[in-house]
Tab-separated table of C-alpha atoms in Angstrom:
chain	number	residue	atom	x	y	z
A	17	UNK	CA	38.900	15.563	49.013
A	18	UNK	CA	39.941	17.717	46.083
A	19	UNK	CA	37.269	19.515	44.173
A	20	UNK	CA	36.280	18.179	40.763
A	21	UNK	CA	38.150	20.820	38.823
A	22	UNK	CA	41.029	21.328	41.300
A	23	UNK	CA	44.504	21.270	39.750
A	24	UNK	CA	46.287	17.940	40.524
A	25	UNK	CA	49.104	17.965	43.070
A	26	UNK	CA	52.657	17.688	41.741
A	27	UNK	CA	54.851	14.667	42.673
A	28	UNK	CA	57.797	15.307	44.998
A	29	UNK	CA	61.009	16.175	43.071
A	30	UNK	CA	62.881	13.102	44.333
A	31	UNK	CA	60.403	10.702	42.680
A	32	UNK	CA	60.286	12.410	39.265
A	33	UNK	CA	62.907	10.196	37.572
A	34	UNK	CA	61.171	6.984	38.621
A	35	UNK	CA	57.850	8.209	37.357
A	36	UNK	CA	59.383	9.145	33.993
A	37	UNK	CA	60.912	5.675	33.607
A	38	UNK	CA	57.609	3.994	34.538
A	39	UNK	CA	55.679	6.180	32.055
A	40	UNK	CA	58.130	5.300	29.296
A	41	UNK	CA	57.634	1.585	29.949
A	42	UNK	CA	53.836	1.985	29.827
A	43	UNK	CA	54.000	3.925	26.559
A	44	UNK	CA	56.157	1.244	24.945
A	45	UNK	CA	53.745	-1.441	26.169
A	46	UNK	CA	50.727	0.345	24.673
A	47	UNK	CA	52.550	0.840	21.374
A	48	UNK	CA	53.334	-2.875	21.272
A	49	UNK	CA	49.692	-3.825	21.891
A	50	UNK	CA	48.447	-1.391	19.265
A	51	UNK	CA	50.942	-2.668	16.712
A	52	UNK	CA	49.886	-6.261	17.347
A	53	UNK	CA	46.202	-5.391	16.976
A	54	UNK	CA	46.864	-3.445	13.793
A	55	UNK	CA	48.550	-6.471	12.247
A	56	UNK	CA	45.627	-8.703	13.263
A	57	UNK	CA	42.845	-6.450	12.025
A	58	UNK	CA	44.151	-3.042	10.961
A	59	UNK	CA	41.221	-0.666	11.328
A	60	UNK	CA	38.433	-2.033	13.452
A	61	UNK	CA	40.460	-3.763	16.202
A	62	UNK	CA	42.256	-0.491	16.837
A	63	UNK	CA	38.974	1.384	16.985
A	64	UNK	CA	37.559	-1.197	19.376
A	65	UNK	CA	40.595	-1.113	21.651
A	66	UNK	CA	40.677	2.659	21.907
A	67	UNK	CA	36.953	2.714	22.687
A	68	UNK	CA	35.996	4.815	19.666
A	69	UNK	CA	32.996	4.172	17.382
A	70	UNK	CA	32.680	3.993	13.620
A	71	UNK	CA	30.916	6.885	11.865
A	72	UNK	CA	27.115	6.706	11.902
A	73	UNK	CA	25.399	5.936	8.619
A	74	UNK	CA	23.057	8.836	7.789
A	75	UNK	CA	20.443	6.342	6.577
A	76	UNK	CA	20.515	3.997	9.574
A	77	UNK	CA	17.267	5.366	10.996
A	78	UNK	CA	15.566	3.440	8.212
A	79	UNK	CA	17.482	0.194	8.023
A	80	UNK	CA	16.420	-0.891	4.571
A	81	UNK	CA	16.851	2.479	2.942
A	82	UNK	CA	20.378	1.874	1.634
A	83	UNK	CA	21.093	-1.291	-0.285
A	84	UNK	CA	24.661	-0.579	-1.344
A	85	UNK	CA	26.005	-2.942	1.308
A	86	UNK	CA	28.485	-0.362	2.645
A	87	UNK	CA	26.613	-0.030	5.922
A	88	UNK	CA	27.277	-3.707	6.602
A	89	UNK	CA	30.992	-3.077	7.100
A	90	UNK	CA	30.271	-0.513	9.798
A	91	UNK	CA	27.412	-2.287	11.536
A	92	UNK	CA	28.875	-5.518	12.860
A	93	UNK	CA	29.823	-6.413	16.389
A	94	UNK	CA	33.524	-6.787	15.635
A	95	UNK	CA	33.380	-10.572	15.415
A	96	UNK	CA	31.772	-11.701	12.175
A	97	UNK	CA	30.068	-10.603	8.993
A	98	UNK	CA	26.276	-10.092	9.167
A	99	UNK	CA	24.185	-13.163	8.406
A	100	UNK	CA	20.521	-13.801	7.582
A	101	UNK	CA	18.193	-14.341	10.506
A	102	UNK	CA	14.798	-14.145	8.796
A	103	UNK	CA	13.159	-14.098	5.370
A	104	UNK	CA	9.680	-13.147	4.174
A	105	UNK	CA	8.137	-13.396	0.707
A	106	UNK	CA	5.127	-11.249	-0.179
A	107	UNK	CA	2.937	-12.040	-3.181
A	108	UNK	CA	0.666	-9.641	-5.055
A	109	UNK	CA	-1.687	-10.076	-7.975
A	110	UNK	CA	-4.025	-7.826	-9.902
A	111	UNK	CA	-7.613	-6.813	-10.394
A	112	UNK	CA	-10.465	-9.125	-9.422
A	113	UNK	CA	-13.740	-7.994	-11.009
A	114	UNK	CA	-16.910	-10.069	-11.222
A	115	UNK	CA	-18.657	-9.078	-14.426
A	116	UNK	CA	-22.109	-10.530	-15.063
A	117	UNK	CA	-20.841	-13.674	-16.783
A	118	UNK	CA	-18.347	-14.289	-13.989
A	119	UNK	CA	-21.165	-13.962	-11.464
A	120	UNK	CA	-23.288	-16.457	-13.377
A	121	UNK	CA	-20.395	-18.911	-13.572
A	122	UNK	CA	-20.494	-19.392	-9.802
A	123	UNK	CA	-24.265	-19.638	-9.405
A	124	UNK	CA	-26.018	-22.932	-8.588
A	125	UNK	CA	-29.732	-22.655	-9.318
A	126	UNK	CA	-30.457	-25.893	-7.417
A	127	UNK	CA	-29.310	-24.464	-4.089
A	128	UNK	CA	-29.601	-20.762	-5.019
A	129	UNK	CA	-26.010	-20.238	-3.828
A	130	UNK	CA	-22.695	-19.093	-5.253
A	131	UNK	CA	-19.359	-20.873	-5.240
A	132	UNK	CA	-16.258	-19.570	-7.035
A	133	UNK	CA	-13.658	-21.994	-5.677
A	134	UNK	CA	-13.062	-23.749	-9.011
A	135	UNK	CA	-11.683	-20.550	-10.507
A	136	UNK	CA	-8.631	-20.829	-8.238
A	137	UNK	CA	-8.085	-24.611	-8.485
A	138	UNK	CA	-4.672	-24.442	-10.166
A	139	UNK	CA	-3.685	-21.016	-8.869
A	140	UNK	CA	-4.100	-21.566	-5.138
A	141	UNK	CA	-0.956	-23.617	-4.520
A	142	UNK	CA	1.189	-20.776	-5.841
A	143	UNK	CA	-0.622	-18.190	-3.747
A	144	UNK	CA	-0.263	-20.335	-0.635
A	145	UNK	CA	3.495	-20.641	-1.145
A	146	UNK	CA	3.942	-16.981	-0.281
A	147	UNK	CA	4.234	-15.931	3.343
A	148	UNK	CA	1.670	-13.199	2.743
A	149	UNK	CA	-0.363	-12.520	-0.417
A	150	UNK	CA	-2.353	-9.510	-1.616
A	151	UNK	CA	-5.114	-9.129	-4.212
A	152	UNK	CA	-6.925	-6.068	-5.569
A	153	UNK	CA	-10.617	-6.554	-4.711
A	154	UNK	CA	-12.285	-4.338	-7.291
A	155	UNK	CA	-15.888	-5.045	-6.322
A	156	UNK	CA	-18.184	-4.186	-3.441
A	157	UNK	CA	-20.059	-6.619	-1.214
A	158	UNK	CA	-23.309	-4.806	-0.438
A	159	UNK	CA	-25.378	-7.960	-0.037
A	160	UNK	CA	-28.923	-8.135	-1.390
A	161	UNK	CA	-30.642	-6.296	1.459
A	162	UNK	CA	-29.309	-2.785	0.802
A	163	UNK	CA	-31.174	-2.018	-2.406
A	164	UNK	CA	-28.524	-3.313	-4.798
A	165	UNK	CA	-28.816	-6.545	-6.799
A	166	UNK	CA	-25.789	-8.631	-7.605
A	167	UNK	CA	-24.295	-7.055	-10.704
A	168	UNK	CA	-21.153	-6.581	-12.719
A	169	UNK	CA	-19.993	-3.530	-14.639
A	170	UNK	CA	-20.424	-0.616	-14.199
A	171	UNK	CA	-21.438	-0.886	-10.516
A	172	UNK	CA	-20.019	-4.082	-9.084
A	173	UNK	CA	-21.899	-5.854	-6.297
A	174	UNK	CA	-20.701	-9.403	-5.670
A	175	UNK	CA	-21.801	-12.261	-3.392
A	176	UNK	CA	-19.872	-12.816	-0.182
A	177	UNK	CA	-18.923	-16.240	-1.545
A	178	UNK	CA	-16.129	-14.646	-3.559
A	179	UNK	CA	-14.346	-13.933	-0.269
A	180	UNK	CA	-14.600	-17.605	0.691
A	181	UNK	CA	-12.893	-18.564	-2.562
A	182	UNK	CA	-10.243	-15.866	-2.123
A	183	UNK	CA	-9.426	-16.973	1.396
A	184	UNK	CA	-9.431	-20.667	0.522
A	185	UNK	CA	-6.916	-19.990	-2.244
A	186	UNK	CA	-4.442	-18.521	0.245
A	187	UNK	CA	-4.778	-14.757	0.040
A	188	UNK	CA	-4.256	-12.734	3.228
A	189	UNK	CA	-4.687	-9.090	2.222
A	190	UNK	CA	-7.294	-7.330	0.096
A	191	UNK	CA	-6.668	-3.927	-1.461
A	192	UNK	CA	-9.923	-2.012	-1.152
A	193	UNK	CA	-8.949	1.477	-2.328
A	194	UNK	CA	-9.886	1.569	-6.008
A	195	UNK	CA	-12.245	3.401	-8.326
A	196	UNK	CA	-15.034	0.834	-7.736
A	197	UNK	CA	-14.935	1.002	-3.937
A	198	UNK	CA	-18.077	3.158	-3.809
A	199	UNK	CA	-20.125	1.399	-6.507
A	200	UNK	CA	-22.908	0.603	-4.028
A	201	UNK	CA	-22.799	3.781	-1.964
A	202	UNK	CA	-21.958	4.160	1.706
A	203	UNK	CA	-23.799	0.989	2.728
A	204	UNK	CA	-21.891	-1.151	0.266
A	205	UNK	CA	-18.644	0.647	1.064
A	206	UNK	CA	-18.991	-0.133	4.766
A	207	UNK	CA	-20.436	-3.626	4.442
A	208	UNK	CA	-17.590	-4.712	2.149
A	209	UNK	CA	-15.122	-4.042	4.934
A	210	UNK	CA	-17.307	-5.668	7.572
A	211	UNK	CA	-17.576	-8.902	5.602
A	212	UNK	CA	-13.840	-8.925	4.931
A	213	UNK	CA	-13.110	-8.578	8.626
A	214	UNK	CA	-15.639	-11.263	9.504
A	215	UNK	CA	-13.687	-13.606	7.217
A	216	UNK	CA	-10.536	-12.664	9.166
A	217	UNK	CA	-8.842	-11.232	6.104
A	218	UNK	CA	-6.759	-8.061	6.219
A	219	UNK	CA	-7.553	-5.042	4.074
A	220	UNK	CA	-5.937	-1.673	3.441
A	221	UNK	CA	-7.002	1.411	1.528
A	222	UNK	CA	-10.339	1.826	3.295
A	223	UNK	CA	-11.355	1.685	6.942
A	224	UNK	CA	-14.509	1.257	9.007
A	225	UNK	CA	-13.637	3.819	11.660
A	226	UNK	CA	-12.235	7.140	10.520
A	227	UNK	CA	-10.009	7.117	13.617
A	228	UNK	CA	-8.267	3.956	12.394
A	229	UNK	CA	-4.889	4.129	10.711
A	230	UNK	CA	-4.619	4.528	6.950
A	231	UNK	CA	-1.906	1.881	6.818
A	232	UNK	CA	-0.790	-1.304	8.510
A	233	UNK	CA	2.517	-2.503	9.933
A	234	UNK	CA	2.499	-6.267	9.791
A	235	UNK	CA	5.125	-8.468	11.426
A	236	UNK	CA	5.744	-11.514	9.259
A	237	UNK	CA	8.538	-13.948	10.115
A	238	UNK	CA	10.046	-11.397	12.506
A	239	UNK	CA	10.205	-8.705	9.813
A	240	UNK	CA	7.975	-5.653	10.121
A	241	UNK	CA	6.522	-4.559	6.787
A	242	UNK	CA	4.663	-1.275	6.446
A	243	UNK	CA	1.922	-1.349	3.803
A	244	UNK	CA	-0.452	1.256	2.446
A	245	UNK	CA	-2.833	1.457	-0.520
A	246	UNK	CA	-4.046	4.490	-2.481
A	247	UNK	CA	-6.400	5.001	-5.409
A	248	UNK	CA	-6.760	7.874	-7.814
A	249	UNK	CA	-10.041	9.793	-7.793
A	250	UNK	CA	-11.476	11.405	-10.907
A	251	UNK	CA	-12.480	14.697	-9.256
A	252	UNK	CA	-13.349	16.570	-6.063
A	253	UNK	CA	-16.799	17.895	-5.271
A	254	UNK	CA	-17.258	21.512	-4.237
A	255	UNK	CA	-17.277	20.234	-0.673
A	256	UNK	CA	-13.938	18.537	-1.119
A	257	UNK	CA	-15.248	14.969	-1.314
A	258	UNK	CA	-13.780	12.423	-3.714
A	259	UNK	CA	-15.504	11.270	-6.897
A	260	UNK	CA	-15.034	7.598	-7.781
A	261	UNK	CA	-16.470	5.964	-10.892
A	262	UNK	CA	-18.736	8.969	-11.404
A	263	UNK	CA	-20.167	8.868	-7.867
A	264	UNK	CA	-19.512	11.638	-5.355
A	265	UNK	CA	-18.626	10.170	-1.977
A	266	UNK	CA	-20.415	11.334	1.127
A	267	UNK	CA	-18.127	12.847	3.794
A	268	UNK	CA	-18.244	9.702	5.938
A	269	UNK	CA	-16.769	7.728	3.027
A	270	UNK	CA	-14.244	10.372	1.974
A	271	UNK	CA	-12.803	10.220	5.480
A	272	UNK	CA	-12.404	6.463	5.219
A	273	UNK	CA	-10.556	5.932	1.937
A	274	UNK	CA	-7.029	6.708	0.768
A	275	UNK	CA	-7.350	8.671	-2.455
A	276	UNK	CA	-5.502	11.309	-4.432
A	277	UNK	CA	-6.084	13.470	-7.493
A	278	UNK	CA	-3.527	13.731	-10.287
A	279	UNK	CA	-3.971	17.511	-10.328
A	280	UNK	CA	-3.291	17.816	-6.603
A	281	UNK	CA	-0.246	15.631	-6.041
A	282	UNK	CA	1.310	17.989	-3.494
A	283	UNK	CA	-1.508	17.242	-1.054
A	284	UNK	CA	-1.046	13.543	-1.689
A	285	UNK	CA	2.711	13.738	-1.148
A	286	UNK	CA	2.367	15.594	2.130
A	287	UNK	CA	-0.176	13.100	3.427
A	288	UNK	CA	1.701	9.993	2.334
A	289	UNK	CA	5.092	11.212	3.545
A	290	UNK	CA	3.585	11.639	7.003
A	291	UNK	CA	2.152	8.124	6.885
A	292	UNK	CA	5.492	6.674	5.821
A	293	UNK	CA	7.130	8.344	8.795
A	294	UNK	CA	4.462	6.922	11.094
A	295	UNK	CA	5.046	3.414	9.751
A	296	UNK	CA	8.775	3.796	10.328
A	297	UNK	CA	8.118	5.114	13.832
A	298	UNK	CA	6.086	1.963	14.523
A	299	UNK	CA	9.060	-0.149	13.553
A	300	UNK	CA	8.491	-0.808	9.842
A	301	UNK	CA	11.716	-2.174	8.394
A	302	UNK	CA	10.487	-2.023	4.802
A	303	UNK	CA	7.691	-0.101	3.070
A	304	UNK	CA	5.374	-1.434	0.347
A	305	UNK	CA	2.974	0.960	-1.402
A	306	UNK	CA	0.050	-0.320	-3.487
A	307	UNK	CA	-1.077	2.209	-6.087
A	308	UNK	CA	-4.340	2.069	-8.056
A	309	UNK	CA	-3.288	4.294	-10.929
A	310	UNK	CA	-2.431	4.553	-14.599
A	311	UNK	CA	-4.264	4.272	-17.904
A	312	UNK	CA	-6.493	1.304	-18.632
A	313	UNK	CA	-5.348	-1.196	-21.276
A	314	UNK	CA	-1.983	0.525	-21.803
A	315	UNK	CA	1.047	-1.738	-21.415
A	316	UNK	CA	3.370	1.249	-20.889
A	317	UNK	CA	3.172	3.358	-17.708
A	318	UNK	CA	2.029	6.922	-18.251
A	319	UNK	CA	3.817	10.090	-17.178
A	320	UNK	CA	1.856	10.402	-13.925
A	321	UNK	CA	2.761	6.873	-12.866
A	322	UNK	CA	6.428	7.525	-13.522
A	323	UNK	CA	6.369	10.854	-11.691
A	324	UNK	CA	4.664	9.418	-8.611
A	325	UNK	CA	6.879	6.321	-8.631
A	326	UNK	CA	10.031	8.450	-8.607
A	327	UNK	CA	8.711	10.492	-5.699
A	328	UNK	CA	7.947	7.291	-3.763
A	329	UNK	CA	11.458	6.082	-4.465
A	330	UNK	CA	12.909	9.373	-3.206
A	331	UNK	CA	10.860	8.892	-0.015
A	332	UNK	CA	12.585	5.576	0.655
A	333	UNK	CA	9.771	3.200	-0.348
A	334	UNK	CA	11.082	-0.307	-1.079
A	335	UNK	CA	8.385	-1.749	-3.342
A	336	UNK	CA	5.580	-0.242	-5.432
A	337	UNK	CA	2.806	-2.496	-6.739
A	338	UNK	CA	0.418	-1.017	-9.300
A	339	UNK	CA	-3.114	-2.020	-10.252
A	340	UNK	CA	-5.953	-0.653	-12.462
A	341	UNK	CA	-4.673	-0.823	-16.079
A	342	UNK	CA	-5.989	-4.451	-16.341
A	343	UNK	CA	-2.847	-5.351	-18.284
A	344	UNK	CA	0.702	-6.131	-17.235
A	345	UNK	CA	3.158	-3.244	-17.353
A	346	UNK	CA	6.975	-3.269	-17.027
A	347	UNK	CA	9.059	-3.761	-13.917
A	348	UNK	CA	11.698	-1.133	-13.155
A	349	UNK	CA	14.358	-0.634	-10.524
A	350	UNK	CA	14.235	3.073	-9.708
A	351	UNK	CA	17.138	5.048	-8.230
A	352	UNK	CA	16.502	7.672	-5.575
A	353	UNK	CA	17.497	11.246	-6.364
A	354	UNK	CA	17.735	11.893	-2.626
A	355	UNK	CA	19.779	8.836	-1.593
A	356	UNK	CA	21.544	7.501	-4.732
A	357	UNK	CA	22.300	4.173	-3.044
A	358	UNK	CA	18.598	3.504	-2.480
A	359	UNK	CA	16.585	1.724	-5.151
A	360	UNK	CA	12.894	0.895	-5.385
A	361	UNK	CA	11.339	-2.121	-7.070
A	362	UNK	CA	8.406	-0.798	-9.101
A	363	UNK	CA	5.818	-3.098	-10.656
A	364	UNK	CA	3.776	-0.547	-12.570
A	365	UNK	CA	0.854	-2.944	-13.079
A	366	UNK	CA	0.405	-6.607	-12.177
A	367	UNK	CA	-2.473	-6.941	-14.656
A	368	UNK	CA	-5.662	-8.890	-14.180
A	369	UNK	CA	-6.586	-11.659	-11.826
A	370	UNK	CA	-10.230	-12.261	-12.759
A	371	UNK	CA	-12.706	-10.473	-15.022
A	372	UNK	CA	-14.607	-10.882	-18.271
A	373	UNK	CA	-12.409	-8.373	-20.101
A	374	UNK	CA	-10.556	-10.202	-22.852
A	375	UNK	CA	-9.045	-9.737	-26.272
A	376	UNK	CA	-12.065	-9.542	-28.556
A	377	UNK	CA	-11.226	-6.648	-30.826
A	378	UNK	CA	-12.555	-4.074	-28.396
A	379	UNK	CA	-9.829	-4.847	-25.867
A	380	UNK	CA	-6.247	-6.000	-26.501
A	381	UNK	CA	-5.149	-9.582	-25.850
A	382	UNK	CA	-3.038	-8.312	-22.957
A	383	UNK	CA	-6.263	-7.978	-20.934
A	384	UNK	CA	-6.225	-11.782	-20.590
A	385	UNK	CA	-2.871	-11.717	-18.786
A	386	UNK	CA	-1.668	-11.078	-15.271
A	387	UNK	CA	1.099	-11.978	-12.856
A	388	UNK	CA	1.502	-13.143	-9.310
A	389	UNK	CA	4.468	-11.031	-8.282
A	390	UNK	CA	6.631	-12.162	-5.386
A	391	UNK	CA	9.329	-10.157	-3.617
A	392	UNK	CA	11.491	-11.450	-0.801
A	393	UNK	CA	12.997	-9.481	2.088
A	394	UNK	CA	15.926	-10.725	4.170
A	395	UNK	CA	16.733	-9.585	7.690
A	396	UNK	CA	20.332	-9.739	8.878
A	397	UNK	CA	21.944	-10.159	12.271
A	398	UNK	CA	22.820	-6.453	12.396
A	399	UNK	CA	19.142	-5.507	11.946
A	400	UNK	CA	19.230	-4.377	8.334
A	401	UNK	CA	16.499	-5.523	5.941
A	402	UNK	CA	17.219	-5.872	2.218
A	403	UNK	CA	15.292	-7.014	-0.827
A	404	UNK	CA	16.739	-10.385	-1.786
A	405	UNK	CA	14.855	-11.100	-5.003
A	406	UNK	CA	11.777	-10.560	-7.138
A	407	UNK	CA	9.880	-13.099	-9.199
A	408	UNK	CA	6.781	-13.295	-11.357
A	409	UNK	CA	4.378	-16.090	-12.143
A	410	UNK	CA	2.518	-15.264	-15.379
A	411	UNK	CA	-1.170	-16.180	-15.286
A	412	UNK	CA	-3.759	-16.499	-18.042
A	413	UNK	CA	-7.513	-16.479	-17.494
A	414	UNK	CA	-9.070	-19.420	-19.304
A	415	UNK	CA	-12.701	-18.958	-20.349
A	416	UNK	CA	-14.565	-22.091	-21.391
A	417	UNK	CA	-18.106	-23.436	-21.615
A	418	UNK	CA	-19.462	-26.158	-19.354
A	419	UNK	CA	-23.020	-27.391	-19.773
A	420	UNK	CA	-24.102	-24.150	-21.396
A	421	UNK	CA	-22.493	-21.907	-18.765
A	422	UNK	CA	-19.321	-19.923	-19.277
A	423	UNK	CA	-16.678	-20.856	-16.717
A	424	UNK	CA	-13.353	-19.353	-15.704
A	425	UNK	CA	-10.064	-20.679	-14.393
A	426	UNK	CA	-6.859	-18.857	-13.560
A	427	UNK	CA	-4.023	-20.847	-15.131
A	428	UNK	CA	-0.540	-20.388	-13.620
A	429	UNK	CA	2.186	-20.472	-16.252
A	430	UNK	CA	5.226	-21.489	-14.279
A	431	UNK	CA	8.436	-21.300	-16.280
A	432	UNK	CA	9.618	-24.756	-17.303
A	433	UNK	CA	6.511	-26.560	-16.027
A	434	UNK	CA	4.513	-29.075	-18.067
A	435	UNK	CA	1.315	-27.041	-18.288
A	436	UNK	CA	-0.483	-29.492	-20.514
A	437	UNK	CA	-0.074	-32.431	-18.143
A	438	UNK	CA	-0.444	-30.523	-14.889
A	439	UNK	CA	-3.671	-28.791	-15.919
A	440	UNK	CA	-5.029	-31.262	-18.508
A	441	UNK	CA	-4.975	-28.707	-21.302
A	442	UNK	CA	-6.006	-29.228	-24.910
A	443	UNK	CA	-3.544	-28.252	-27.627
A	444	UNK	CA	-5.628	-25.188	-28.401
A	445	UNK	CA	-5.620	-23.978	-24.791
A	446	UNK	CA	-1.925	-24.791	-24.477
A	447	UNK	CA	-1.215	-22.565	-27.463
A	448	UNK	CA	-3.160	-19.707	-25.862
A	449	UNK	CA	-1.194	-20.184	-22.647
A	450	UNK	CA	2.093	-19.979	-24.506
A	451	UNK	CA	1.041	-16.791	-26.262
A	452	UNK	CA	0.009	-15.248	-22.958
A	453	UNK	CA	3.281	-16.271	-21.323
A	454	UNK	CA	5.281	-14.776	-24.184
A	455	UNK	CA	3.326	-11.512	-24.060
A	456	UNK	CA	3.907	-11.143	-20.344
A	457	UNK	CA	7.582	-12.058	-20.301
A	458	UNK	CA	8.278	-9.692	-23.168
A	459	UNK	CA	7.034	-6.886	-20.921
A	460	UNK	CA	8.600	-7.832	-17.585
A	461	UNK	CA	11.669	-9.997	-18.265
A	462	UNK	CA	14.242	-7.254	-18.825
A	463	UNK	CA	13.278	-5.218	-15.769
A	464	UNK	CA	13.035	-8.330	-13.613
A	465	UNK	CA	16.504	-9.485	-14.625
A	466	UNK	CA	17.988	-6.048	-13.970
A	467	UNK	CA	16.387	-5.854	-10.522
A	468	UNK	CA	17.542	-9.316	-9.495
A	469	UNK	CA	21.063	-8.568	-10.663
A	470	UNK	CA	21.156	-5.566	-8.354
A	471	UNK	CA	19.669	-7.486	-5.432
A	472	UNK	CA	22.258	-10.246	-5.882
A	473	UNK	CA	25.081	-7.697	-5.796
A	474	UNK	CA	23.726	-6.157	-2.605
A	475	UNK	CA	23.312	-9.546	-0.994
A	476	UNK	CA	26.845	-10.609	-1.910
A	477	UNK	CA	28.295	-7.406	-0.484
A	478	UNK	CA	26.289	-7.774	2.669
A	479	UNK	CA	27.224	-11.358	3.353
A	480	UNK	CA	30.898	-10.928	2.492
A	481	UNK	CA	31.356	-7.699	4.458
A	482	UNK	CA	33.860	-8.140	7.280
A	483	UNK	CA	34.800	-5.748	10.002
A	484	UNK	CA	38.398	-5.511	8.725
A	485	UNK	CA	37.290	-4.193	5.307
A	486	UNK	CA	40.825	-4.825	4.072
A	487	UNK	CA	39.948	-4.048	0.476
A	488	UNK	CA	39.015	-0.472	1.311
A	489	UNK	CA	42.186	-0.018	3.357
A	490	UNK	CA	44.296	-1.019	0.377
């Protein structure tokens, strides 16, 4: 047997002419096949026949990073355009804070118990419509046995019953990294998480075991979503521990909360970039970052929010959801400076969910408003995941008196709905709802429309992309 690299033996001279004729026939046959394939499907059929492969997309390691639709033309199996195989809609709303009057509204002195379910009566059906819904829990749950009474501002300690109402209304995820997370010290910090887990609710931003991950990768409807939550801190102690709401965290708490300082963003960026890579390594097909940031009561994002948001966009994050300002802020579609085809949906602040902060001269009327944001991801047959759409449901917190006690209800202001009939509203309350709706839509409508226009373009390109890509050839 000839060696692997041995020169091939020559054919005998008498057979040379026959071999030449046979080779010519084979060449003509191949040319005919190639020509036929080129007419059928000029570029890709030829590539498939010759056994070559299309150029790799530099962003394919993170399937949702590029939304231009151009990767769709190169990603098919040679038979058909990519099609949707799965969809997931994630909802997110703002700050839930139980001030003293909110606490009293849920108290029953006959049974000495709390019940807050009525607050969510009209809101819950909209929350439950989402495949997965998040809420910013800006209180602690220290109980009454750890030296802290139930109280509102400035150090929130709420009854466990608020979790029962939250869960019953359809929420799945609680954001626990915020400036009030340490209002009742280490005991309250830890017990809050324990009670949440006992209720079988998810939470991100804080953790019980310092060895646990700082993020979660959640598979919903066959789409893996990476999620992480961070809060600003007001300072560091000399020992490097965070300061939240004026309280210096003990080391065991500092190691269990995701926090950053505006004056030390480089450290934050390094840490978060590593966590994004870990989420991607665990199969995350899209990344959502919840940020507790910004300036309270300001309806315009500040410079720090914008700077951090752009960095998150450059890192390939798909959606940013902001909390803390207690008012609604604009929606923007950011463009990456690293990958110009990548865009990030940024909701700078989703406003309030529940609190006793309202427009009374001290605070602006915008503190009565919030939104339930919803963003939908689609997964295609080629494995890519794209944002399909974004939507907002404006909400207004109705405060009213019932038998001498102030009560609260979250009123959903669905566009085009008959609010008065659906929620039995008086003309006065209806007028307040309309004002709230107008305030909110004035802030978010333009950015929302721009984002959805882009998503629609990406979706159309994706679903119309064919392997032939005849338009580009012309």
